[in-house]
CSV table of C-alpha atoms (C1' of nucleotides) in Angstrom, one decimal:
chain,number,residue,atom,x,y,z
A,15,UNK,CA,35.1,-24.7,28.1
A,16,UNK,CA,37.3,-25.7,31.0
A,17,UNK,CA,37.5,-23.6,34.1
A,18,UNK,CA,40.5,-23.9,36.4
A,19,UNK,CA,41.3,-22.1,39.6
A,20,UNK,CA,45.0,-22.4,40.4
A,21,UNK,CA,48.0,-21.0,42.1
A,22,UNK,CA,50.2,-20.2,39.1
A,23,UNK,CA,52.8,-18.0,37.6
A,24,UNK,CA,52.6,-17.0,33.9
A,25,UNK,CA,55.2,-15.9,31.4
A,26,UNK,CA,54.3,-14.4,28.0
A,27,UNK,CA,56.7,-13.7,25.1
A,28,UNK,CA,55.5,-12.2,21.9
A,29,UNK,CA,55.0,-8.7,20.9
A,30,UNK,CA,56.3,-7.9,24.3
A,31,UNK,CA,57.4,-9.9,27.4
A,32,UNK,CA,55.4,-10.0,30.5
A,33,UNK,CA,55.4,-12.0,33.7
A,34,UNK,CA,52.8,-12.7,36.3
A,35,UNK,CA,54.1,-13.7,39.8
A,36,UNK,CA,52.7,-16.6,41.7
A,37,UNK,CA,49.2,-16.0,42.8
A,38,UNK,CA,45.7,-17.6,42.7
A,39,UNK,CA,43.9,-17.0,39.5
A,40,UNK,CA,41.1,-18.2,37.2
A,41,UNK,CA,42.2,-19.9,34.0
A,42,UNK,CA,39.5,-20.1,31.3
A,43,UNK,CA,40.3,-22.5,28.5
A,44,UNK,CA,38.1,-22.2,25.5
A,45,UNK,CA,37.2,-24.8,23.0
A,46,UNK,CA,39.3,-23.1,20.3
A,47,UNK,CA,42.4,-23.6,22.3
A,48,UNK,CA,42.6,-20.0,23.6
A,49,UNK,CA,43.2,-19.2,27.2
A,50,UNK,CA,42.4,-16.3,29.5
A,51,UNK,CA,43.9,-15.6,32.9
A,52,UNK,CA,41.7,-13.6,35.1
A,53,UNK,CA,42.2,-12.1,38.6
A,54,UNK,CA,39.3,-11.2,40.9
A,55,UNK,CA,39.1,-7.6,39.8
A,56,UNK,CA,40.1,-5.2,37.0
A,57,UNK,CA,38.0,-5.0,33.9
A,58,UNK,CA,37.0,-7.5,31.3
A,59,UNK,CA,40.5,-7.6,30.0
A,60,UNK,CA,42.4,-10.6,31.4
A,61,UNK,CA,45.8,-10.2,33.1
A,62,UNK,CA,47.2,-12.3,30.3
A,63,UNK,CA,45.8,-14.4,27.4
A,64,UNK,CA,46.4,-16.2,24.2
A,65,UNK,CA,44.1,-15.6,21.2
A,66,UNK,CA,43.1,-18.3,18.8
A,67,UNK,CA,44.4,-19.9,16.7
A,68,UNK,CA,46.7,-21.5,19.2
A,69,UNK,CA,47.4,-24.8,20.8
A,70,UNK,CA,47.9,-25.9,24.4
A,71,UNK,CA,50.4,-28.6,25.3
A,72,UNK,CA,51.6,-29.9,28.6
A,73,UNK,CA,55.4,-29.6,29.1
A,74,UNK,CA,57.6,-32.0,31.0
A,75,UNK,CA,58.9,-30.6,34.2
A,76,UNK,CA,62.6,-30.0,34.7
A,77,UNK,CA,64.4,-30.5,38.1
A,78,UNK,CA,64.3,-26.8,38.9
A,79,UNK,CA,60.6,-26.6,38.4
A,80,UNK,CA,59.9,-29.7,40.4
A,81,UNK,CA,62.1,-28.4,43.2
A,82,UNK,CA,60.2,-25.1,43.1
A,83,UNK,CA,56.9,-26.9,43.6
A,84,UNK,CA,55.5,-26.7,40.1
A,85,UNK,CA,53.0,-29.4,39.4
A,86,UNK,CA,52.2,-28.8,35.8
A,87,UNK,CA,53.5,-26.5,33.0
A,88,UNK,CA,51.2,-25.6,30.1
A,89,UNK,CA,52.6,-24.1,27.0
A,90,UNK,CA,50.2,-22.2,24.7
A,91,UNK,CA,51.6,-21.3,21.3
A,92,UNK,CA,50.0,-19.1,18.7
A,93,UNK,CA,49.7,-20.9,15.4
A,94,UNK,CA,50.8,-18.0,13.3
A,95,UNK,CA,53.0,-15.6,15.3
A,96,UNK,CA,54.7,-18.2,17.5
A,97,UNK,CA,53.9,-16.1,20.5
A,98,UNK,CA,54.1,-18.3,23.6
A,99,UNK,CA,52.4,-18.3,27.0
A,100,UNK,CA,53.8,-20.5,29.7
A,101,UNK,CA,51.6,-21.2,32.7
A,102,UNK,CA,53.4,-22.8,35.7
A,103,UNK,CA,50.8,-24.4,37.9
A,104,UNK,CA,51.7,-24.9,41.6
A,105,UNK,CA,48.3,-26.0,42.9
A,106,UNK,CA,44.9,-26.7,41.3
A,107,UNK,CA,42.0,-25.6,43.5
A,108,UNK,CA,39.2,-26.2,41.1
A,109,UNK,CA,38.9,-27.8,37.7
A,110,UNK,CA,35.7,-28.3,35.7
A,111,UNK,CA,34.7,-28.7,32.1
A,112,UNK,CA,31.4,-27.7,30.5
A,113,UNK,CA,29.7,-28.1,27.1
A,114,UNK,CA,28.5,-24.8,25.9
A,115,UNK,CA,27.7,-25.2,22.3
A,116,UNK,CA,27.9,-22.5,19.6
A,117,UNK,CA,26.8,-19.1,20.8
A,118,UNK,CA,24.1,-17.4,18.7
A,119,UNK,CA,26.0,-14.2,19.1
A,120,UNK,CA,25.3,-10.6,20.1
A,121,UNK,CA,22.5,-8.7,18.6
A,122,UNK,CA,23.3,-5.0,18.6
A,123,UNK,CA,20.4,-2.5,18.4
A,124,UNK,CA,21.5,0.9,17.3
A,125,UNK,CA,20.3,2.3,14.1
A,126,UNK,CA,18.1,-0.7,13.4
A,127,UNK,CA,16.1,-0.3,16.6
A,128,UNK,CA,15.8,3.4,15.9
A,129,UNK,CA,14.6,2.8,12.3
A,130,UNK,CA,11.9,0.5,13.7
A,131,UNK,CA,10.7,3.1,16.1
A,132,UNK,CA,10.7,5.8,13.4
A,133,UNK,CA,8.8,3.7,10.9
A,134,UNK,CA,6.2,2.8,13.5
A,135,UNK,CA,5.7,6.5,14.2
A,136,UNK,CA,5.7,7.4,10.5
A,137,UNK,CA,3.7,4.3,9.3
A,138,UNK,CA,2.4,6.3,6.4
A,139,UNK,CA,5.8,5.5,4.7
A,140,UNK,CA,4.2,2.1,4.0
A,141,UNK,CA,1.5,3.7,1.9
A,142,UNK,CA,-1.6,5.8,2.3
A,143,UNK,CA,-4.1,4.5,4.8
A,144,UNK,CA,-1.8,2.2,6.6
A,145,UNK,CA,-2.0,2.0,10.4
A,146,UNK,CA,0.2,0.3,13.0
A,147,UNK,CA,-1.0,-2.8,14.7
A,148,UNK,CA,2.1,-3.3,16.8
A,149,UNK,CA,5.9,-3.4,16.9
A,150,UNK,CA,7.7,-6.7,17.7
A,151,UNK,CA,4.7,-8.8,16.8
A,152,UNK,CA,5.5,-12.1,18.4
A,153,UNK,CA,5.4,-15.3,16.3
A,154,UNK,CA,6.5,-18.8,17.3
A,155,UNK,CA,9.9,-18.3,15.6
A,156,UNK,CA,10.6,-14.8,16.9
A,157,UNK,CA,9.2,-11.2,16.7
A,158,UNK,CA,8.3,-9.5,13.4
A,159,UNK,CA,9.5,-6.0,13.5
A,160,UNK,CA,6.2,-4.3,12.6
A,161,UNK,CA,2.7,-5.6,12.0
A,162,UNK,CA,0.4,-3.1,10.2
A,163,UNK,CA,-2.9,-3.1,8.3
A,164,UNK,CA,-3.2,-1.5,4.9
A,165,UNK,CA,-6.1,0.8,3.7
A,166,UNK,CA,-8.3,-2.2,3.0
A,167,UNK,CA,-7.5,-3.9,6.3
A,168,UNK,CA,-5.0,-6.5,4.9
A,169,UNK,CA,-2.1,-7.6,7.2
A,170,UNK,CA,1.3,-6.2,6.4
A,171,UNK,CA,4.5,-7.7,8.0
A,172,UNK,CA,7.6,-5.5,7.9
A,173,UNK,CA,11.2,-6.6,8.4
A,174,UNK,CA,13.6,-3.7,9.0
A,175,UNK,CA,17.3,-3.8,8.4
A,176,UNK,CA,20.0,-1.2,8.3
A,177,UNK,CA,21.5,-2.9,5.2
A,178,UNK,CA,19.1,-5.1,3.3
A,179,UNK,CA,20.8,-8.3,2.5
A,180,UNK,CA,19.6,-11.7,1.4
A,181,UNK,CA,19.6,-13.0,5.0
A,182,UNK,CA,16.9,-10.4,5.9
A,183,UNK,CA,14.7,-11.5,3.0
A,184,UNK,CA,15.0,-15.2,4.1
A,185,UNK,CA,14.1,-14.2,7.6
A,186,UNK,CA,11.0,-12.3,6.5
A,187,UNK,CA,10.0,-15.2,4.2
A,188,UNK,CA,10.0,-17.5,7.3
A,189,UNK,CA,7.8,-15.1,9.2
A,190,UNK,CA,5.4,-14.8,6.3
A,191,UNK,CA,5.1,-18.5,5.8
A,192,UNK,CA,4.2,-18.9,9.5
A,193,UNK,CA,1.8,-15.9,9.6
A,194,UNK,CA,0.0,-16.9,6.4
A,195,UNK,CA,-1.1,-20.1,8.2
A,196,UNK,CA,-2.9,-18.0,10.8
A,197,UNK,CA,-6.5,-17.5,9.5
A,198,UNK,CA,-6.8,-14.2,11.5
A,199,UNK,CA,-3.9,-12.7,9.5
A,200,UNK,CA,-3.7,-14.4,6.1
A,201,UNK,CA,-3.1,-13.1,3.5
A,202,UNK,CA,-0.1,-11.2,4.9
A,203,UNK,CA,1.8,-8.8,2.6
A,204,UNK,CA,5.6,-8.7,3.2
A,205,UNK,CA,7.6,-5.4,3.2
A,206,UNK,CA,11.3,-5.5,3.3
A,207,UNK,CA,12.5,-2.1,4.6
A,208,UNK,CA,16.1,-0.9,4.9
A,209,UNK,CA,18.3,2.1,4.4
A,210,UNK,CA,20.0,0.4,1.6
A,211,UNK,CA,18.8,-2.7,-0.3
A,212,UNK,CA,21.3,-4.9,-2.1
A,213,UNK,CA,20.3,-5.7,-5.7
A,214,UNK,CA,20.4,-9.5,-5.0
A,215,UNK,CA,18.2,-9.0,-2.0
A,216,UNK,CA,15.8,-6.9,-4.0
A,217,UNK,CA,15.6,-9.4,-6.7
A,218,UNK,CA,14.9,-12.3,-4.3
A,219,UNK,CA,12.3,-10.3,-2.4
A,220,UNK,CA,10.4,-9.1,-5.4
A,221,UNK,CA,10.5,-12.7,-6.8
A,222,UNK,CA,8.7,-13.8,-3.7
A,223,UNK,CA,6.2,-11.0,-3.8
A,224,UNK,CA,7.8,-9.0,-1.1
A,225,UNK,CA,7.7,-5.3,-1.5
A,226,UNK,CA,11.0,-3.4,-1.0
A,227,UNK,CA,11.1,0.0,0.8
A,228,UNK,CA,14.2,2.1,1.1
A,229,UNK,CA,14.1,4.2,4.2
A,230,UNK,CA,15.7,7.7,4.4
A,231,UNK,CA,17.0,7.5,8.0
A,232,UNK,CA,18.1,11.2,8.2
A,233,UNK,CA,14.8,12.5,6.7
A,234,UNK,CA,12.8,10.3,9.1
A,235,UNK,CA,15.0,11.4,12.0
A,236,UNK,CA,14.2,15.0,11.0
A,237,UNK,CA,10.5,14.6,11.8
A,238,UNK,CA,11.2,12.5,14.8
A,239,UNK,CA,8.3,12.6,17.3
A,240,UNK,CA,6.5,15.0,15.0
A,241,UNK,CA,9.0,17.7,15.6
A,242,UNK,CA,10.3,19.0,12.2
A,243,UNK,CA,14.0,19.5,11.7
A,244,UNK,CA,15.3,23.0,12.5
A,245,UNK,CA,17.8,23.1,9.7
B,30,UNK,CA,35.2,-14.8,42.3
B,31,UNK,CA,32.1,-16.7,41.4
B,32,UNK,CA,31.9,-18.9,38.4
B,33,UNK,CA,28.5,-19.8,37.0
B,34,UNK,CA,27.7,-21.8,33.9
B,35,UNK,CA,24.1,-21.2,32.9
B,36,UNK,CA,21.5,-21.1,30.1
B,37,UNK,CA,20.7,-17.5,30.0
B,38,UNK,CA,19.7,-14.5,27.9
B,39,UNK,CA,21.2,-11.1,28.4
B,40,UNK,CA,20.2,-7.6,27.7
B,41,UNK,CA,22.4,-4.5,27.9
B,42,UNK,CA,21.3,-0.9,27.8
B,43,UNK,CA,23.9,1.8,27.9
B,44,UNK,CA,25.8,3.5,25.1
B,45,UNK,CA,24.1,1.0,22.9
B,46,UNK,CA,21.5,-1.7,23.3
B,47,UNK,CA,22.4,-5.3,22.8
B,48,UNK,CA,20.8,-8.6,23.3
B,49,UNK,CA,22.1,-12.1,23.7
B,50,UNK,CA,19.6,-14.9,22.9
B,51,UNK,CA,19.2,-17.8,25.2
B,52,UNK,CA,22.3,-20.1,25.2
B,53,UNK,CA,24.7,-21.7,27.6
B,54,UNK,CA,27.4,-19.4,28.7
B,55,UNK,CA,30.0,-18.8,31.5
B,56,UNK,CA,29.3,-15.9,33.9
B,57,UNK,CA,32.3,-14.6,35.8
B,58,UNK,CA,31.4,-12.5,38.8
B,59,UNK,CA,34.3,-10.7,40.2
B,60,UNK,CA,34.8,-9.4,43.8
B,61,UNK,CA,34.3,-5.8,42.7
B,62,UNK,CA,30.8,-6.5,41.5
B,63,UNK,CA,31.8,-6.6,37.8
B,64,UNK,CA,30.5,-9.4,35.6
B,65,UNK,CA,31.8,-11.0,32.4
B,66,UNK,CA,29.7,-13.2,30.1
B,67,UNK,CA,31.8,-15.5,28.0
B,68,UNK,CA,31.1,-18.0,25.3
B,69,UNK,CA,33.3,-20.9,24.3
B,70,UNK,CA,35.2,-19.0,21.6
B,71,UNK,CA,36.1,-15.6,20.4
B,72,UNK,CA,38.9,-13.6,21.9
B,73,UNK,CA,39.5,-12.3,25.4
B,74,UNK,CA,36.6,-9.8,25.0
B,75,UNK,CA,33.4,-11.1,26.6
B,76,UNK,CA,30.2,-11.2,24.7
B,77,UNK,CA,28.9,-8.8,27.2
B,78,UNK,CA,30.0,-7.3,30.5
B,79,UNK,CA,29.7,-4.6,33.2
B,80,UNK,CA,32.8,-2.8,34.4
B,81,UNK,CA,33.3,-1.7,38.0
B,82,UNK,CA,32.1,0.3,39.8
B,83,UNK,CA,28.8,-1.5,39.6
B,84,UNK,CA,26.3,-3.4,41.8
B,85,UNK,CA,24.5,-6.7,41.2
B,86,UNK,CA,21.0,-7.3,42.5
B,87,UNK,CA,18.5,-10.1,42.1
B,88,UNK,CA,15.2,-9.0,40.7
B,89,UNK,CA,11.8,-10.4,41.4
B,90,UNK,CA,10.3,-12.4,38.6
B,91,UNK,CA,7.1,-11.2,36.9
B,92,UNK,CA,4.5,-13.7,35.5
B,93,UNK,CA,5.8,-13.5,32.0
B,94,UNK,CA,9.3,-14.4,33.0
B,95,UNK,CA,8.1,-17.3,35.2
B,96,UNK,CA,5.9,-18.6,32.4
B,97,UNK,CA,8.9,-18.4,30.0
B,98,UNK,CA,10.9,-20.6,32.3
B,99,UNK,CA,13.2,-17.9,33.9
B,100,UNK,CA,14.6,-19.0,37.2
B,101,UNK,CA,16.5,-15.9,38.3
B,102,UNK,CA,17.0,-12.4,37.0
B,103,UNK,CA,20.2,-10.5,37.8
B,104,UNK,CA,20.4,-6.8,37.3
B,105,UNK,CA,23.8,-5.2,37.2
B,106,UNK,CA,23.9,-1.4,37.3
B,107,UNK,CA,26.9,0.8,36.7
B,108,UNK,CA,27.4,3.2,39.6
B,109,UNK,CA,28.1,6.3,37.5
B,110,UNK,CA,26.6,5.9,34.0
B,111,UNK,CA,23.5,3.9,35.1
B,112,UNK,CA,24.2,1.4,32.3
B,113,UNK,CA,22.3,-1.8,33.1
B,114,UNK,CA,22.9,-5.4,32.3
B,115,UNK,CA,20.0,-7.8,32.8
B,116,UNK,CA,20.8,-11.5,32.9
B,117,UNK,CA,17.8,-13.9,32.7
B,118,UNK,CA,18.9,-17.3,34.0
B,119,UNK,CA,16.9,-20.3,32.8
B,120,UNK,CA,19.1,-23.0,34.2
B,121,UNK,CA,22.2,-23.1,36.3
B,122,UNK,CA,24.6,-25.9,35.3
B,123,UNK,CA,27.5,-25.0,37.5
B,124,UNK,CA,28.1,-22.6,40.4
B,125,UNK,CA,31.2,-22.2,42.5
B,126,UNK,CA,32.9,-19.5,44.5
B,127,UNK,CA,36.7,-19.0,45.0
B,128,UNK,CA,38.9,-16.9,47.2
B,129,UNK,CA,41.6,-15.5,45.0
B,130,UNK,CA,43.2,-12.7,47.0
B,131,UNK,CA,44.7,-9.6,45.6
B,132,UNK,CA,46.8,-10.1,42.4
B,133,UNK,CA,50.3,-8.8,42.4
B,134,UNK,CA,49.7,-7.7,38.9
B,135,UNK,CA,51.5,-7.9,35.5
B,136,UNK,CA,55.1,-7.1,35.1
B,137,UNK,CA,55.7,-5.8,31.6
B,138,UNK,CA,58.8,-5.2,29.6
B,139,UNK,CA,57.3,-2.1,28.2
B,140,UNK,CA,58.4,-0.1,25.2
B,141,UNK,CA,61.0,1.9,27.1
B,142,UNK,CA,62.6,-1.2,28.5
B,143,UNK,CA,62.4,-2.7,25.0
B,144,UNK,CA,64.2,0.4,23.5
B,145,UNK,CA,67.0,-0.1,26.0
B,146,UNK,CA,67.3,-3.7,25.1
B,147,UNK,CA,67.3,-3.0,21.4
B,148,UNK,CA,69.9,-0.2,21.7
B,149,UNK,CA,72.1,-2.5,23.8
B,150,UNK,CA,71.9,-5.1,21.1
B,151,UNK,CA,72.4,-2.6,18.3
B,152,UNK,CA,75.0,-0.5,20.1
B,153,UNK,CA,76.4,0.6,16.7
B,154,UNK,CA,73.6,3.2,16.6
B,155,UNK,CA,75.8,5.2,19.0
B,156,UNK,CA,78.5,5.4,16.3
B,157,UNK,CA,81.2,3.2,14.6
B,158,UNK,CA,83.4,1.2,16.9
B,159,UNK,CA,81.2,1.6,20.0
B,160,UNK,CA,80.8,-1.4,22.3
B,161,UNK,CA,78.5,-2.1,25.2
B,162,UNK,CA,79.9,-2.2,28.7
B,163,UNK,CA,76.5,-2.9,30.4
B,164,UNK,CA,72.9,-2.0,30.7
B,165,UNK,CA,71.6,-0.5,34.0
B,166,UNK,CA,75.1,0.6,35.0
B,167,UNK,CA,74.7,1.4,38.8
B,168,UNK,CA,75.7,4.7,40.2
B,169,UNK,CA,75.0,6.1,43.7
B,170,UNK,CA,72.0,8.0,42.5
B,171,UNK,CA,70.5,5.2,40.4
B,172,UNK,CA,71.2,3.1,37.3
B,173,UNK,CA,72.3,4.7,34.0
B,174,UNK,CA,70.4,3.0,31.1
B,175,UNK,CA,73.5,2.1,29.1
B,176,UNK,CA,77.3,2.4,29.6
B,177,UNK,CA,79.4,2.0,26.5
B,178,UNK,CA,82.9,2.7,25.2
B,179,UNK,CA,83.5,4.6,22.0
B,180,UNK,CA,86.1,3.6,19.3
B,181,UNK,CA,88.9,5.3,21.3
B,182,UNK,CA,87.9,3.7,24.6
B,183,UNK,CA,86.1,6.8,26.1
B,184,UNK,CA,83.2,6.2,28.4
B,185,UNK,CA,79.7,6.9,27.0
B,186,UNK,CA,76.6,7.2,29.2
B,187,UNK,CA,73.2,6.8,27.5
B,188,UNK,CA,69.9,7.9,28.9
B,189,UNK,CA,66.9,6.4,27.0
B,190,UNK,CA,63.4,7.8,26.9
B,191,UNK,CA,60.4,7.2,24.8
B,192,UNK,CA,59.8,10.9,24.5
B,193,UNK,CA,62.9,13.0,25.2
B,194,UNK,CA,61.9,15.9,27.5
B,195,UNK,CA,63.9,18.3,29.7
B,196,UNK,CA,63.5,16.0,32.7
B,197,UNK,CA,65.5,13.3,30.9
B,198,UNK,CA,68.3,15.7,30.1
B,199,UNK,CA,68.5,16.8,33.7
B,200,UNK,CA,68.6,13.3,34.9
B,201,UNK,CA,71.4,12.4,32.5
B,202,UNK,CA,73.3,15.6,33.6
B,203,UNK,CA,73.2,14.4,37.2
B,204,UNK,CA,74.6,11.0,36.2
B,205,UNK,CA,77.3,12.6,34.2
B,206,UNK,CA,78.4,14.9,37.0
B,207,UNK,CA,78.7,11.9,39.3
B,208,UNK,CA,80.4,9.7,36.8
B,209,UNK,CA,82.9,12.3,35.8
B,210,UNK,CA,84.2,12.3,39.4
B,211,UNK,CA,85.2,8.7,38.9
B,212,UNK,CA,88.8,8.5,37.5
B,213,UNK,CA,88.1,5.1,36.0
B,214,UNK,CA,85.3,6.6,33.8
B,215,UNK,CA,86.1,10.3,33.3
B,216,UNK,CA,85.7,11.9,30.9
B,217,UNK,CA,82.2,10.6,30.2
B,218,UNK,CA,80.4,11.5,27.0
B,219,UNK,CA,76.6,11.9,27.4
B,220,UNK,CA,74.1,10.6,24.8
B,221,UNK,CA,70.4,11.4,25.1
B,222,UNK,CA,68.5,8.8,23.1
B,223,UNK,CA,64.7,8.9,22.5
B,224,UNK,CA,62.1,8.1,19.8
B,225,UNK,CA,61.3,11.8,19.8
B,226,UNK,CA,63.3,14.7,21.3
B,227,UNK,CA,61.5,17.9,22.2
B,228,UNK,CA,63.3,21.0,20.8
B,229,UNK,CA,63.7,22.5,24.3
B,230,UNK,CA,65.3,19.3,25.5
B,231,UNK,CA,67.6,19.2,22.4
B,232,UNK,CA,68.7,22.8,23.0
B,233,UNK,CA,69.5,22.1,26.7
B,234,UNK,CA,71.3,18.9,26.0
B,235,UNK,CA,73.5,20.3,23.2
B,236,UNK,CA,74.2,23.4,25.4
B,237,UNK,CA,75.6,20.9,27.9
B,238,UNK,CA,77.6,19.0,25.4
B,239,UNK,CA,75.2,16.1,25.4
B,240,UNK,CA,74.7,14.4,22.1
B,241,UNK,CA,71.1,13.8,21.0
B,242,UNK,CA,70.1,10.5,19.2
B,243,UNK,CA,66.7,9.9,17.7
B,244,UNK,CA,65.9,6.2,17.7
B,245,UNK,CA,63.7,4.6,15.1
B,246,UNK,CA,61.9,2.0,17.2
B,247,UNK,CA,60.2,0.2,14.3
B,248,UNK,CA,63.5,-0.1,12.3
B,249,UNK,CA,65.3,-1.4,15.4
B,250,UNK,CA,62.5,-3.8,16.2
B,251,UNK,CA,62.9,-5.1,12.6
B,252,UNK,CA,66.3,-6.5,13.4
B,253,UNK,CA,65.3,-7.6,16.9
B,254,UNK,CA,67.5,-10.4,18.3
B,255,UNK,CA,69.4,-10.6,15.1
B,256,UNK,CA,66.4,-11.9,13.3
B,257,UNK,CA,65.8,-9.6,10.3
B,258,UNK,CA,62.3,-8.6,9.4
B,259,UNK,CA,60.6,-10.6,6.8
B,260,UNK,CA,58.9,-7.7,5.1
C,3,DA,C1',42.8,14.6,38.6
C,4,DG,C1',42.0,15.4,33.8
C,5,DT,C1',43.9,14.7,29.3
C,6,DT,C1',46.4,12.3,25.7
C,7,DT,C1',48.4,8.2,23.8
C,8,DT,C1',48.8,3.4,23.5
C,9,DA,C1',47.3,-1.4,22.7
C,10,DT,C1',49.7,-8.7,22.7
C,11,DC,C1',44.1,-3.8,21.3
C,12,DT,C1',39.3,-6.3,19.2
C,13,DC,C1',36.0,-6.2,15.7
C,14,DG,C1',33.4,-5.1,11.9
C,15,DA,C1',33.0,-3.3,7.3
C,16,DT,C1',35.0,-2.4,2.8
C,17,DA,C1',37.8,-2.6,-1.5
D,13,DT,C1',42.3,-11.3,1.7
D,14,DA,C1',44.4,-6.9,3.3
D,15,DT,C1',43.1,-2.5,5.0
D,16,DC,C1',40.7,1.1,7.4
D,17,DG,C1',38.1,3.0,11.2
D,18,DA,C1',35.3,2.7,15.4
D,19,DG,C1',34.9,0.9,20.1
D,20,DG,C1',30.0,0.4,25.8
D,21,DT,C1',37.1,0.9,23.6
D,22,DA,C1',40.3,0.0,28.4
D,23,DA,C1',44.5,1.2,30.4
D,24,DA,C1',48.8,3.5,30.7
D,25,DA,C1',51.4,7.6,30.4
D,26,DC,C1',51.6,12.3,30.7
D,27,DT,C1',50.3,17.3,32.0
DNA sequence: AGTTTTATCTCGATA
DNA sequence: TATCGAGGTAAAACT
């Protein structure tokens, strides 16, 4: 990631043509070759940009550009569509590079968070006599969605997904390994709960002694907070 | 404009809830209070953000946060919707501020301009034997989009709109009145060209002897600059 | 100013 | 891999 603050003008030719007159702006050059041109306002959308996959190259200046005071010209070309972005730099006011590494990415909590809340409230879905210990039970490698105790007092760890895939089973397996080393918890029963569980995930889970539980989101919503559905 | 590179985690609560685990990212703080959180990849869309109008405030740390190694917590709250973005900063790797000034903004060759360009290039859409005199033909009350000559040399004035409404017909009528006073041009035939022509506009135009022409933008784009479409 | 349409849309999910 | 639909859509055009 390279951050440049510069007086520049920009020309884009692609799906449409666009031009940015000379002004001071922030240029964000990402590791994948893409570039964003931001002003000090507006929304998250840049004034102009080039999406990956693309390549940036520095262009030789012609006499007109030199006479106009241009110091550098960057040409960013899209690998597939041949869209081009030309940045004419008149003055660089700041220039720094930073190693960011790969981002773990955004975790969206919509239905999944709601499912967790509902199952915690309606813990009887796990089986008769179950009671909630806590949501987001913290372990060294992250929080387990729900920790409960069954009728005989045995620990139950629940991983909740909207769509139950193999990844979710692997995740729960890691939690179970860790939790089963804790003498206060072991033995811990695993429950993989989801609105829909893929056959492969179910096979893997059951092979590992993890119980699968399909949740009916709408039905659980209907008795949300103990208030039965009106319809 | 303040640029910060930091190890941080981010939580957003608004229309949805979202969480960004601890990682190194770029924080762009704009003059209007808005904030963008970018990783070193993806497209122009930030991982997370807050749009203006919003305010940023620094929050006191609680014991848990201090114990976890948090150095600063920023809370950004939207002025209207009360959406909040909480940035927990563990380490600041870069921090710089820059005066950018007001941006003159993007100049776009929009769709209407593009339609004009396309029709000028494909002037045969006006009819066999037509040839372009010039685009943006200047008159005392403003430029006519296209001036052409038909097969017999008669002047043709074209008004182009994306959506052909009565206003456009009135506008063309004024131009025609003026141009028909010019002995070098008169008599001038009017053509009202648009992607879509409203029935009222068509009725008015034809009542005034103005020809209506519906343009197929996509088809015209397909032969843009003489380069035929590949599909 | 409120509403509708567009977008260099982006982005995820699905067949 | 192409296609479809939603988006914290945002932003422009139109009523």
